[in-house]
Tab-separated table of C-alpha atoms in Angstrom:
chain	number	residue	atom	x	y	z
A	1	MET	CA	83.442	102.520	26.898
A	2	LEU	CA	81.071	103.157	29.236
A	3	LEU	CA	83.183	104.802	31.773
A	4	GLN	CA	84.864	106.925	29.214
A	5	ALA	CA	81.439	108.234	28.766
A	6	ILE	CA	80.140	108.944	31.873
A	7	ASN	CA	80.892	111.794	34.070
A	8	SER	CA	82.066	110.352	37.142
A	9	ARG	CA	80.638	113.263	39.446
A	10	ASN	CA	76.998	112.265	37.819
A	11	VAL	CA	77.718	108.493	38.921
A	12	LEU	CA	78.296	109.443	42.449
A	13	ALA	CA	75.357	111.613	42.720
A	14	ARG	CA	73.006	109.385	40.569
A	15	HIS	CA	73.422	106.162	42.802
A	16	ARG	CA	72.903	107.418	46.244
A	17	SER	CA	71.933	103.793	47.671
A	18	SER	CA	74.952	102.429	46.345
A	19	CYS	CA	78.460	102.864	47.854
A	20	VAL	CA	80.671	104.216	44.864
A	21	ILE	CA	84.381	105.025	45.414
A	22	GLU	CA	86.653	106.493	42.552
A	23	THR	CA	90.477	106.222	43.026
A	24	ASP	CA	93.485	106.985	40.821
A	25	PRO	CA	95.784	104.535	39.569
A	26	ALA	CA	97.790	104.479	42.513
A	27	GLY	CA	94.631	103.510	44.608
A	28	ILE	CA	93.983	106.925	46.127
A	29	VAL	CA	90.590	107.795	46.750
A	30	THR	CA	89.530	110.728	44.400
A	31	GLY	CA	85.689	110.894	45.285
A	32	ALA	CA	83.533	109.002	47.347
A	33	ASN	CA	79.508	109.388	47.738
A	34	GLU	CA	77.279	109.821	50.672
A	35	GLY	CA	76.568	105.897	50.482
A	36	VAL	CA	80.573	105.267	51.325
A	37	ALA	CA	80.434	107.993	54.001
A	38	ARG	CA	77.312	106.353	55.678
A	39	PHE	CA	79.059	102.827	55.088
A	40	LEU	CA	82.151	103.962	56.834
A	41	GLY	CA	80.757	106.282	59.489
A	42	ALA	CA	82.724	109.156	58.142
A	43	SER	CA	82.461	112.359	56.091
A	44	ALA	CA	82.883	111.830	52.358
A	45	ASP	CA	85.421	114.891	52.574
A	46	THR	CA	87.729	113.102	54.746
A	47	LEU	CA	87.967	110.206	52.526
A	48	VAL	CA	89.485	111.664	49.769
A	49	GLY	CA	93.198	111.439	49.638
A	50	ARG	CA	93.356	108.227	51.241
A	51	HIS	CA	94.541	105.167	49.953
A	52	VAL	CA	91.540	102.594	49.322
A	53	ARG	CA	92.974	99.951	51.425
A	54	ASP	CA	93.071	102.067	54.562
A	55	LEU	CA	89.588	102.270	54.576
A	56	LEU	CA	88.407	98.878	53.668
A	57	ALA	CA	89.880	95.362	53.423
A	58	ALA	CA	88.847	91.971	51.946
A	59	ARG	CA	88.089	89.353	54.881
A	60	ASP	CA	90.059	86.685	52.749
A	61	GLY	CA	92.561	87.400	49.880
A	62	GLU	CA	92.752	90.815	47.642
A	63	LEU	CA	89.976	93.323	47.155
A	64	PHE	CA	88.801	93.524	43.656
A	65	THR	CA	89.587	97.115	43.748
A	66	LEU	CA	93.117	96.457	44.210
A	67	ARG	CA	93.408	93.681	42.078
A	68	ALA	CA	91.854	95.930	38.937
A	69	LEU	CA	94.420	98.468	40.164
A	70	ARG	CA	97.032	95.972	39.770
A	71	GLU	CA	95.875	94.205	36.944
A	72	ASP	CA	95.630	96.559	33.731
A	73	ASN	CA	92.131	96.946	32.313
A	74	VAL	CA	90.701	93.932	33.974
A	75	TYR	CA	86.903	94.387	35.573
A	76	PHE	CA	85.284	92.460	38.157
A	77	ALA	CA	81.821	91.843	39.282
A	78	GLY	CA	80.911	89.626	42.010
A	79	VAL	CA	80.093	88.868	45.510
A	80	GLU	CA	83.103	90.053	48.281
A	81	GLU	CA	83.308	90.068	52.031
A	82	ILE	CA	84.696	93.315	53.201
A	83	VAL	CA	85.841	94.134	56.604
A	84	VAL	CA	84.956	97.591	57.929
A	85	ARG	CA	86.088	98.475	61.492
A	86	GLY	CA	86.119	94.907	62.626
A	87	ALA	CA	82.675	93.828	61.385
A	88	VAL	CA	82.554	91.639	58.278
A	89	HIS	CA	80.009	92.840	55.250
A	90	ARG	CA	79.092	90.791	51.976
A	91	VAL	CA	78.478	93.203	49.391
A	92	TRP	CA	78.072	92.928	45.614
A	93	SER	CA	80.703	94.611	43.992
A	94	THR	CA	81.727	96.160	40.417
A	95	VAL	CA	85.020	97.297	39.460
A	96	SER	CA	85.629	99.350	36.334
A	97	PRO	CA	89.152	100.729	34.989
A	98	THR	CA	88.646	104.319	34.070
A	99	ARG	CA	90.144	105.437	30.905
A	100	GLN	CA	90.913	108.940	29.344
A	101	HIS	CA	93.061	109.450	26.096
A	102	GLY	CA	93.952	105.462	25.942
A	103	GLY	CA	95.267	105.714	29.578
A	104	THR	CA	94.065	104.340	32.778
A	105	THR	CA	92.944	107.069	35.158
A	106	GLY	CA	91.909	104.634	38.231
A	107	VAL	CA	89.205	102.613	38.805
A	108	VAL	CA	85.382	103.052	40.007
A	109	TRP	CA	84.509	100.949	42.612
A	110	THR	CA	80.520	100.573	43.272
A	111	PHE	CA	79.323	98.025	46.058
A	112	VAL	CA	75.805	97.395	47.864
A	113	GLU	CA	74.856	95.193	50.571
A	114	PRO	CA	72.750	92.395	49.120
A	115	ALA	CA	69.760	92.956	50.967
A	116	GLU	CA	69.679	96.721	49.478
A	117	ALA	CA	69.920	94.743	46.184
A	118	GLY	CA	66.360	93.822	45.916
A	119	GLY	CA	65.075	90.041	45.108
A	120	GLU	CA	61.787	88.652	43.544
A	121	GLY	CA	59.469	90.505	45.884
A	122	THR	CA	60.777	93.995	44.216
A	123	VAL	CA	59.860	92.960	40.647
A	124	THR	CA	56.839	94.535	39.404
A	125	GLN	CA	54.737	93.084	36.741
A	126	GLN	CA	55.681	96.044	34.268
A	127	GLU	CA	59.474	94.574	34.800
A	128	ARG	CA	58.048	91.056	34.690
A	129	GLU	CA	56.521	91.652	31.279
A	130	ALA	CA	59.707	93.458	30.078
A	131	LEU	CA	61.565	90.262	30.855
A	132	ILE	CA	59.319	88.209	28.863
A	133	GLY	CA	59.503	90.477	26.056
A	134	ARG	CA	63.129	90.074	25.877
A	135	ILE	CA	63.429	86.507	26.585
A	136	LEU	CA	60.886	85.972	23.723
A	137	ALA	CA	63.047	88.562	21.390
A	138	ALA	CA	66.105	86.410	22.368
A	139	VAL	CA	64.179	83.332	21.556
A	140	ALA	CA	62.898	84.410	18.254
A	141	HIS	CA	66.506	85.804	17.377
A	142	GLU	CA	67.999	82.481	18.341
A	143	ILE	CA	65.677	80.684	16.096
A	144	ARG	CA	65.553	82.701	12.761
A	145	ASN	CA	69.192	82.222	12.124
A	146	PRO	CA	69.038	78.232	11.769
A	147	LEU	CA	65.197	78.636	10.301
A	148	ALA	CA	67.078	80.900	7.523
A	149	ALA	CA	69.481	78.180	6.594
A	150	ILE	CA	67.137	75.465	6.902
A	151	LYS	CA	64.709	77.179	4.556
A	152	ALA	CA	67.405	78.408	1.739
A	153	SER	CA	69.192	74.989	1.948
A	154	ALA	CA	65.806	73.221	1.099
A	155	GLN	CA	65.083	75.822	-1.750
A	156	LEU	CA	68.598	75.151	-3.152
A	157	LEU	CA	68.070	71.523	-2.880
A	158	GLU	CA	64.268	71.880	-4.494
A	159	ASN	CA	65.998	73.510	-7.654
A	160	ASN	CA	68.183	70.047	-7.921
A	161	ASP	CA	70.938	71.927	-9.814
A	162	GLU	CA	73.653	70.982	-7.293
A	163	ASP	CA	76.282	68.280	-7.672
A	164	ASP	CA	76.199	65.260	-5.373
A	165	ALA	CA	78.505	66.557	-2.857
A	166	THR	CA	76.727	70.053	-2.664
A	167	ARG	CA	73.397	68.159	-2.013
A	168	SER	CA	74.934	66.121	0.515
A	169	ARG	CA	76.198	69.177	2.477
A	170	LEU	CA	72.962	70.778	2.205
A	171	VAL	CA	71.269	67.872	3.614
A	172	SER	CA	74.011	68.270	6.486
A	173	ILE	CA	72.795	71.647	6.951
A	174	ILE	CA	69.111	71.016	7.619
A	175	ASN	CA	70.048	68.213	9.974
A	176	GLU	CA	72.531	70.623	12.108
A	177	GLN	CA	70.116	73.446	12.202
A	178	VAL	CA	67.069	71.502	12.985
A	179	GLU	CA	69.136	70.084	16.005
A	180	ARG	CA	70.396	73.556	16.606
A	181	VAL	CA	66.708	74.863	17.010
A	182	GLU	CA	65.783	71.683	19.138
A	183	HIS	CA	68.467	72.598	21.741
A	184	VAL	CA	67.768	76.289	21.485
A	185	LEU	CA	64.129	75.422	22.445
A	186	HIS	CA	65.157	73.366	25.297
A	187	SER	CA	67.695	75.980	26.791
A	188	PHE	CA	64.964	78.599	26.617
A	189	LEU	CA	62.539	76.182	28.509
A	190	LEU	CA	65.133	75.538	31.024
A	191	LEU	CA	65.450	79.069	31.914
A	192	SER	CA	61.449	79.111	33.075
A	193	SER	CA	62.087	76.052	35.158
A	194	HIS	CA	65.219	77.966	37.094
A	195	SER	CA	63.277	79.459	40.213
A	196	ARG	CA	62.920	76.409	42.604
A	197	GLY	CA	65.974	77.250	44.457
A	198	THR	CA	65.966	73.974	45.968
A	199	ALA	CA	69.786	73.215	46.927
A	200	GLY	CA	71.027	69.729	46.718
A	201	SER	CA	74.106	68.173	46.091
A	202	VAL	CA	75.271	68.610	42.493
A	203	VAL	CA	77.544	66.309	40.772
A	204	LEU	CA	79.197	69.040	38.714
A	205	SER	CA	80.492	66.798	35.686
A	206	GLU	CA	76.949	65.653	35.130
A	207	VAL	CA	76.034	69.536	34.373
A	208	LEU	CA	79.379	69.860	32.257
A	209	ASP	CA	78.232	66.964	30.251
A	210	GLU	CA	74.598	68.438	29.612
A	211	VAL	CA	76.454	71.968	28.521
A	212	ARG	CA	78.478	70.059	26.286
A	213	LYS	CA	75.239	68.130	25.048
A	214	GLN	CA	73.297	71.362	24.826
A	215	LEU	CA	75.633	73.824	23.053
A	216	HIS	CA	78.047	71.788	20.890
A	217	TRP	CA	75.798	72.485	17.921
A	218	VAL	CA	76.082	76.034	18.309
A	219	ALA	CA	79.620	75.698	18.554
A	220	ARG	CA	79.795	73.618	15.620
A	221	SER	CA	77.719	76.138	13.379
A	222	LYS	CA	80.179	78.883	14.107
A	223	GLU	CA	83.310	76.243	13.987
A	224	ILE	CA	84.178	77.043	17.283
A	225	GLU	CA	86.389	74.451	19.297
A	226	LEU	CA	84.233	74.026	22.401
A	227	ILE	CA	86.306	72.395	25.127
A	228	VAL	CA	84.638	71.144	28.438
A	229	ALA	CA	87.216	69.845	31.250
A	230	SER	CA	86.899	69.066	35.034
A	231	ASP	CA	89.320	67.898	37.621
A	232	SER	CA	88.946	63.903	37.744
A	233	ASP	CA	88.412	64.431	41.526
A	234	LEU	CA	85.822	67.349	41.591
A	235	PRO	CA	83.563	67.251	44.386
A	236	SER	CA	79.638	67.810	44.256
A	237	VAL	CA	78.683	71.648	45.188
A	238	MET	CA	75.287	72.643	47.020
A	239	ALA	CA	73.286	74.259	44.385
A	240	ASP	CA	70.022	73.867	42.902
A	241	ARG	CA	70.764	71.675	39.501
A	242	ALA	CA	68.554	73.618	37.354
A	243	ASP	CA	69.862	77.048	38.421
A	244	LEU	CA	73.437	75.889	38.236
A	245	LEU	CA	72.868	74.313	34.530
A	246	ASN	CA	71.017	77.806	33.480
A	247	VAL	CA	73.963	79.692	34.409
A	248	VAL	CA	76.792	77.777	32.878
A	249	VAL	CA	74.628	77.163	29.808
A	250	ASN	CA	74.151	81.163	29.673
A	251	LEU	CA	77.665	81.850	30.319
A	252	VAL	CA	78.927	79.410	27.874
A	253	ARG	CA	76.203	80.472	24.925
A	254	ASN	CA	77.334	84.259	25.620
A	255	ALA	CA	81.142	83.187	24.867
A	256	LEU	CA	80.149	81.132	21.865
A	257	GLN	CA	78.102	84.089	20.524
A	258	SER	CA	81.227	86.660	20.829
A	259	ALA	CA	83.888	84.206	19.971
A	260	PRO	CA	85.320	84.587	16.463
A	261	VAL	CA	84.602	81.839	13.657
A	262	ASN	CA	87.609	79.313	14.817
A	263	GLY	CA	87.771	80.598	17.932
A	264	ARG	CA	87.927	78.628	21.277
A	265	VAL	CA	85.276	78.535	24.124
A	266	GLU	CA	86.812	76.545	27.196
A	267	LEU	CA	84.545	75.337	30.040
A	268	ARG	CA	86.631	74.100	33.031
A	269	ALA	CA	85.463	73.340	36.719
A	270	ALA	CA	88.409	72.630	39.073
A	271	LEU	CA	88.783	72.423	42.996
A	272	VAL	CA	90.506	75.349	44.602
A	273	GLY	CA	90.917	75.255	48.273
A	274	ASP	CA	86.973	74.871	49.667
A	275	GLU	CA	85.582	76.099	46.449
A	276	VAL	CA	84.678	74.790	42.872
A	277	LEU	CA	85.467	77.243	40.286
A	278	LEU	CA	83.676	77.059	37.008
A	279	SER	CA	85.271	79.218	34.468
A	280	VAL	CA	84.231	80.196	30.850
A	281	ALA	CA	86.541	81.626	28.709
A	282	ASN	CA	86.484	82.764	24.909
A	283	ASP	CA	89.359	84.508	22.661
A	284	GLY	CA	86.695	86.780	21.507
A	285	PRO	CA	87.070	90.535	21.458
A	286	GLY	CA	86.483	91.032	25.116
A	287	LEU	CA	83.128	92.093	26.501
A	288	PHE	CA	81.168	94.194	24.103
A	289	ALA	CA	80.509	97.923	25.323
A	290	LYS	CA	76.737	96.867	25.796
A	291	GLN	CA	77.408	93.931	28.322
A	292	ARG	CA	80.034	95.876	30.091
A	293	ASP	CA	77.349	98.710	30.015
A	294	GLU	CA	74.957	96.249	31.538
A	295	MET	CA	77.432	94.398	33.793
A	296	PHE	CA	79.539	97.424	35.159
A	297	ASP	CA	77.195	100.361	35.163
A	298	PRO	CA	76.938	100.831	39.070
A	299	ALA	CA	73.335	100.787	38.569
A	300	PHE	CA	74.039	97.101	37.693
A	301	ALA	CA	74.299	96.402	41.683
A	302	THR	CA	70.906	97.451	42.585
A	303	ASP	CA	69.001	96.585	39.522
A	304	THR	CA	66.808	93.547	40.087
A	305	LEU	CA	66.705	92.936	36.679
A	306	SER	CA	69.589	92.783	34.200
A	307	ALA	CA	69.109	92.716	30.745
A	308	ASP	CA	70.710	89.281	30.457
A	309	ILE	CA	68.785	86.761	31.931
A	310	GLY	CA	71.509	84.548	32.452
A	311	LEU	CA	73.722	87.145	34.660
A	312	THR	CA	70.065	87.387	36.549
A	313	ILE	CA	69.773	83.809	37.315
A	314	SER	CA	73.931	83.972	38.296
A	315	ARG	CA	73.210	86.731	40.619
A	316	ARG	CA	70.431	84.979	42.671
A	317	LEU	CA	72.501	81.789	42.778
A	318	VAL	CA	75.051	83.536	44.007
A	319	ALA	CA	73.192	85.197	46.590
A	320	ASN	CA	71.306	81.847	47.621
A	321	HIS	CA	74.189	79.593	47.843
A	322	GLY	CA	76.935	81.380	48.993
A	323	GLY	CA	79.346	81.621	45.772
A	324	ARG	CA	80.530	84.398	43.921
A	325	ILE	CA	80.902	85.073	40.298
A	326	GLU	CA	83.248	87.434	38.629
A	327	VAL	CA	84.573	88.389	35.218
A	328	THR	CA	87.887	89.654	33.982
A	329	SER	CA	88.158	90.951	30.496
A	330	ARG	CA	90.703	92.229	28.087
A	331	PRO	CA	89.836	94.112	24.733
A	332	GLY	CA	90.814	91.604	22.019
A	333	LYS	CA	91.990	88.953	24.397
A	334	GLY	CA	88.642	87.442	25.142
A	335	TYR	CA	87.154	87.340	28.621
A	336	ILE	CA	86.863	84.686	31.709
A	337	PHE	CA	83.715	84.354	33.847
A	338	THR	CA	84.397	82.618	37.227
A	339	VAL	CA	81.604	81.266	39.384
A	340	ALA	CA	82.724	79.974	42.624
A	341	LEU	CA	80.642	77.648	44.725
A	342	PRO	CA	81.573	76.215	48.209
A	343	ARG	CA	82.007	72.209	47.737
A	344	THR	CA	79.512	70.187	49.538
A	345	PRO	CA	80.169	69.977	53.397
A	346	ALA	CA	81.216	66.497	54.433
A	347	GLY	CA	78.649	64.684	55.576
A	348	VAL	CA	75.917	66.066	53.344
A	349	ALA	CA	74.438	63.526	50.624
B	1	MET	CA	84.938	80.054	-6.637
B	2	VAL	CA	85.205	81.536	-3.112
B	3	GLU	CA	87.849	84.255	-2.912
B	4	LYS	CA	88.880	84.339	1.099
B	5	LEU	CA	91.035	86.794	2.353
B	6	ALA	CA	94.114	85.018	2.695
B	7	THR	CA	93.782	84.314	-0.891
B	8	ALA	CA	92.268	87.351	-2.442
B	9	LYS	CA	94.175	89.007	-4.987
B	10	PRO	CA	95.099	92.792	-5.199
B	11	THR	CA	92.350	94.938	-6.433
B	12	THR	CA	94.640	96.502	-9.435
B	13	GLY	CA	91.713	96.802	-11.732
B	14	ARG	CA	89.192	93.818	-13.227
B	15	SER	CA	89.309	92.420	-16.376
B	16	GLU	CA	86.240	92.124	-18.755
B	17	ALA	CA	85.293	89.052	-17.563
B	18	GLU	CA	85.086	90.206	-13.974
B	19	ILE	CA	83.163	93.116	-14.797
B	20	ALA	CA	80.500	91.060	-16.325
B	21	ARG	CA	80.670	88.776	-13.344
B	22	PRO	CA	79.242	90.872	-10.562
B	23	THR	CA	80.893	90.128	-7.111
B	24	LEU	CA	78.965	89.749	-3.901
B	25	LEU	CA	80.249	90.252	-0.429
B	26	ILE	CA	78.376	88.329	2.188
B	27	VAL	CA	78.947	89.371	5.617
B	28	ASP	CA	77.471	86.900	8.476
B	29	ASP	CA	78.984	85.074	11.338
B	30	GLU	CA	76.524	82.369	10.185
B	31	THR	CA	78.559	79.782	8.857
B	32	ALA	CA	75.453	77.785	7.174
B	33	ILE	CA	73.999	81.208	6.035
B	34	ARG	CA	77.282	81.843	3.992
B	35	GLU	CA	77.670	78.728	2.971
B	36	VAL	CA	74.040	78.554	1.501
B	37	LEU	CA	74.237	82.276	-0.161
B	38	ARG	CA	77.407	81.152	-1.577
B	39	TYR	CA	75.968	77.843	-3.401
B	40	LEU	CA	73.129	79.677	-4.881
B	41	PHE	CA	75.157	82.947	-5.881
B	42	GLN	CA	78.051	80.829	-7.623
B	43	LEU	CA	75.509	78.592	-9.578
B	44	ARG	CA	74.200	81.666	-10.709
B	45	GLY	CA	77.451	83.007	-12.103
B	46	PHE	CA	78.273	85.204	-9.333
B	47	ALA	CA	81.668	85.610	-7.791
B	48	VAL	CA	81.426	85.359	-4.137
B	49	LEU	CA	83.498	86.802	-1.376
B	50	GLU	CA	82.642	85.863	2.291
B	51	ALA	CA	83.402	87.607	5.581
B	52	GLU	CA	82.479	85.783	9.059
B	53	ASP	CA	82.986	89.368	10.997
B	54	GLY	CA	82.968	93.272	10.352
B	55	GLU	CA	86.350	93.182	10.769
B	56	THR	CA	87.324	91.030	7.637
B	57	ALA	CA	84.394	92.852	5.848
B	58	GLU	CA	86.263	96.186	5.979
B	59	GLN	CA	89.460	94.582	5.131
B	60	LEU	CA	87.769	92.931	2.207
B	61	LEU	CA	85.827	96.121	0.876
B	62	ARG	CA	89.437	97.870	0.916
B	63	THR	CA	91.066	95.346	-0.918
B	64	MET	CA	88.670	93.867	-3.362
B	65	PRO	CA	86.208	95.267	-6.114
B	66	VAL	CA	82.577	94.435	-4.490
B	67	ASP	CA	79.576	95.402	-6.437
B	68	LEU	CA	77.211	94.380	-3.484
B	69	VAL	CA	76.957	93.761	0.014
B	70	ILE	CA	74.713	91.305	1.929
B	71	LEU	CA	75.177	92.447	5.281
B	72	ASP	CA	74.256	90.778	9.027
B	73	LEU	CA	73.810	93.276	11.509
B	74	VAL	CA	74.644	91.452	14.877
B	75	MET	CA	78.202	89.690	14.980
B	76	PRO	CA	81.000	89.765	17.173
B	77	GLY	CA	83.506	92.573	17.125
B	78	VAL	CA	82.638	94.780	14.675
B	79	SER	CA	79.128	95.179	13.862
B	80	GLY	CA	77.125	95.017	10.799
B	81	GLU	CA	75.912	98.656	11.406
B	82	GLU	CA	79.320	99.795	11.976
B	83	VAL	CA	80.727	97.933	8.891
B	84	LEU	CA	77.670	100.049	7.029
B	85	GLN	CA	78.659	103.314	8.368
B	86	SER	CA	82.383	102.742	7.262
B	87	ILE	CA	80.888	101.789	3.688
B	88	ARG	CA	78.966	105.188	3.530
B	89	GLN	CA	81.946	107.266	4.788
B	90	ARG	CA	84.338	105.895	2.325
B	91	PRO	CA	84.271	107.863	-1.247
B	92	ASP	CA	84.758	104.790	-3.205
B	93	THR	CA	82.091	102.640	-1.365
B	94	LYS	CA	79.442	105.226	-0.258
B	95	ASN	CA	76.958	104.268	-3.206
B	96	LEU	CA	77.865	100.528	-2.832
B	97	PRO	CA	74.138	98.563	-2.597
B	98	VAL	CA	73.713	96.841	0.677
B	99	ILE	CA	71.107	94.362	1.751
B	100	ILE	CA	70.538	93.800	5.359
B	101	LEU	CA	69.924	90.553	6.231
B	102	SER	CA	69.038	90.121	9.983
B	103	ALA	CA	67.426	87.961	12.472
B	104	ARG	CA	66.538	91.179	14.408
B	105	PRO	CA	62.742	91.796	14.455
B	106	ASP	CA	63.494	95.407	14.519
B	107	ALA	CA	66.163	95.454	12.048
B	108	ASP	CA	64.244	98.242	10.204
B	109	LYS	CA	63.851	100.381	12.795
B	110	LEU	CA	67.526	100.737	13.418
B	111	SER	CA	69.717	103.892	11.912
B	112	ALA	CA	71.828	101.424	10.020
B	113	ALA	CA	68.532	100.652	8.153
B	114	GLN	CA	68.557	104.217	6.749
B	115	LEU	CA	71.979	103.852	5.274
B	116	ALA	CA	70.911	100.283	3.507
B	117	GLN	CA	68.952	99.961	0.341
B	118	VAL	CA	66.884	97.302	1.679
B	119	VAL	CA	66.142	95.299	4.768
B	120	VAL	CA	65.584	91.423	4.522
B	121	TYR	CA	64.323	89.368	7.488
B	122	LYS	CA	65.992	85.937	8.318
B	123	PRO	CA	64.324	83.561	7.357
B	124	PHE	CA	64.492	84.467	3.922
B	125	ASP	CA	63.176	83.311	0.767
B	126	LEU	CA	66.188	82.624	-1.315
B	127	LEU	CA	64.645	83.246	-5.035
B	128	GLU	CA	63.480	86.430	-3.835
B	129	LEU	CA	66.595	87.369	-2.563
B	130	GLU	CA	68.352	86.516	-5.857
B	131	ALA	CA	65.703	88.745	-7.606
B	132	LEU	CA	66.352	91.721	-5.209
B	133	VAL	CA	70.186	91.437	-5.701
B	134	ARG	CA	69.571	91.600	-9.487
B	135	ARG	CA	67.263	94.334	-9.280
B	136	LEU	CA	69.737	96.298	-7.226
B	137	LEU	CA	72.569	95.715	-9.437
B	138	ALA	CA	70.550	96.671	-12.416
B	139	GLN	CA	70.063	99.883	-10.851
């Protein structure tokens, strides 16, 4: 667990450009960095001992931090609008529970305004090369498994020692795995087309159908039940279709990878208020330490290139289209990613 | 015959026939890989146990006699590396031959590689893998 391992004082010192607040289980501030002090226009020392809700409030609903304190062992990452002295600030937030000796000791909340989070223009050539390297490594890994099954099946068939049922099954394996390779390639090619950023009215049911087509073989190869469902009267959303497809494909792919064999992954879309919520849930072990490290390390808020390309794209989509993304995870009980997008305003085609 | 955990017999010693028939444990979250390896090794007279994740593998290793493990590294939950560390820490399995079977191009550079007898990359040659298994069992 990341936050068991790190020294919280180091977190406060390391991320001077971000705002970092630590609380105890009751929500009382136990530490705040200089970023928070600047943001609130107060001395950091005067913040300690006060309840976090007395310092900051969400414009609508509840702060992630208060939800994390209320719901045991849940992580949040996303955009929230907070009110400070009457002014609304749109910030990237990550909230992680802290634990010691198995018990919850509070939360660490890190937030930064998107303008400080950087964008495409801040990506260096070195970072681009590193990203390409990661994508190629991921492609290689995704393809080697089906290739191994294809090659081994073909070699077994060559021996001609098997009974008819086994031969038939081996041929099926080859066909399934070839289609899987094709879909993997298709998915990764789509990743390269994500940067158009052209928002339009997108019919979500079509996006969900495409996700199902792309990933049902991956689900089948791991004997995972992939459930795709949406409200029948779902409105369209304003987004770049390719971006949105990539976000959902990546979230579902990640959910499939961490779901157990014979497990379940659910992709659902529903209209809640003025937002369309796309949720991806699995019944896996919860977020792995590595994923949590990347998503909930306070540095994530200022890192322009997440190690996970899907999350990188998700962040851009959220930033560009006024949506938000959040994740809740409970060890042993899986996780739920939720992408919230505003519905297409009336009169927009 | 493939023995799954749910139907596995408790390990209270092995008959002569079982001793003469080496038992392989195949640990991989890829169903197709496990299936193909099972076909091959059963055809060649091995007993085959399967685990789709690290946790199941550790349970099987605690309850069933195993002569060699073919182990994937990247799996949900308990990773192959953690399984391997557990194998090396337990007195009854510390010398168990383990073949890492991985799609990771850097598998031989991982610390887990130092704990295994050999690293085989996917896609692999089935006959070479069989020869490797036989060689390790003969040692």
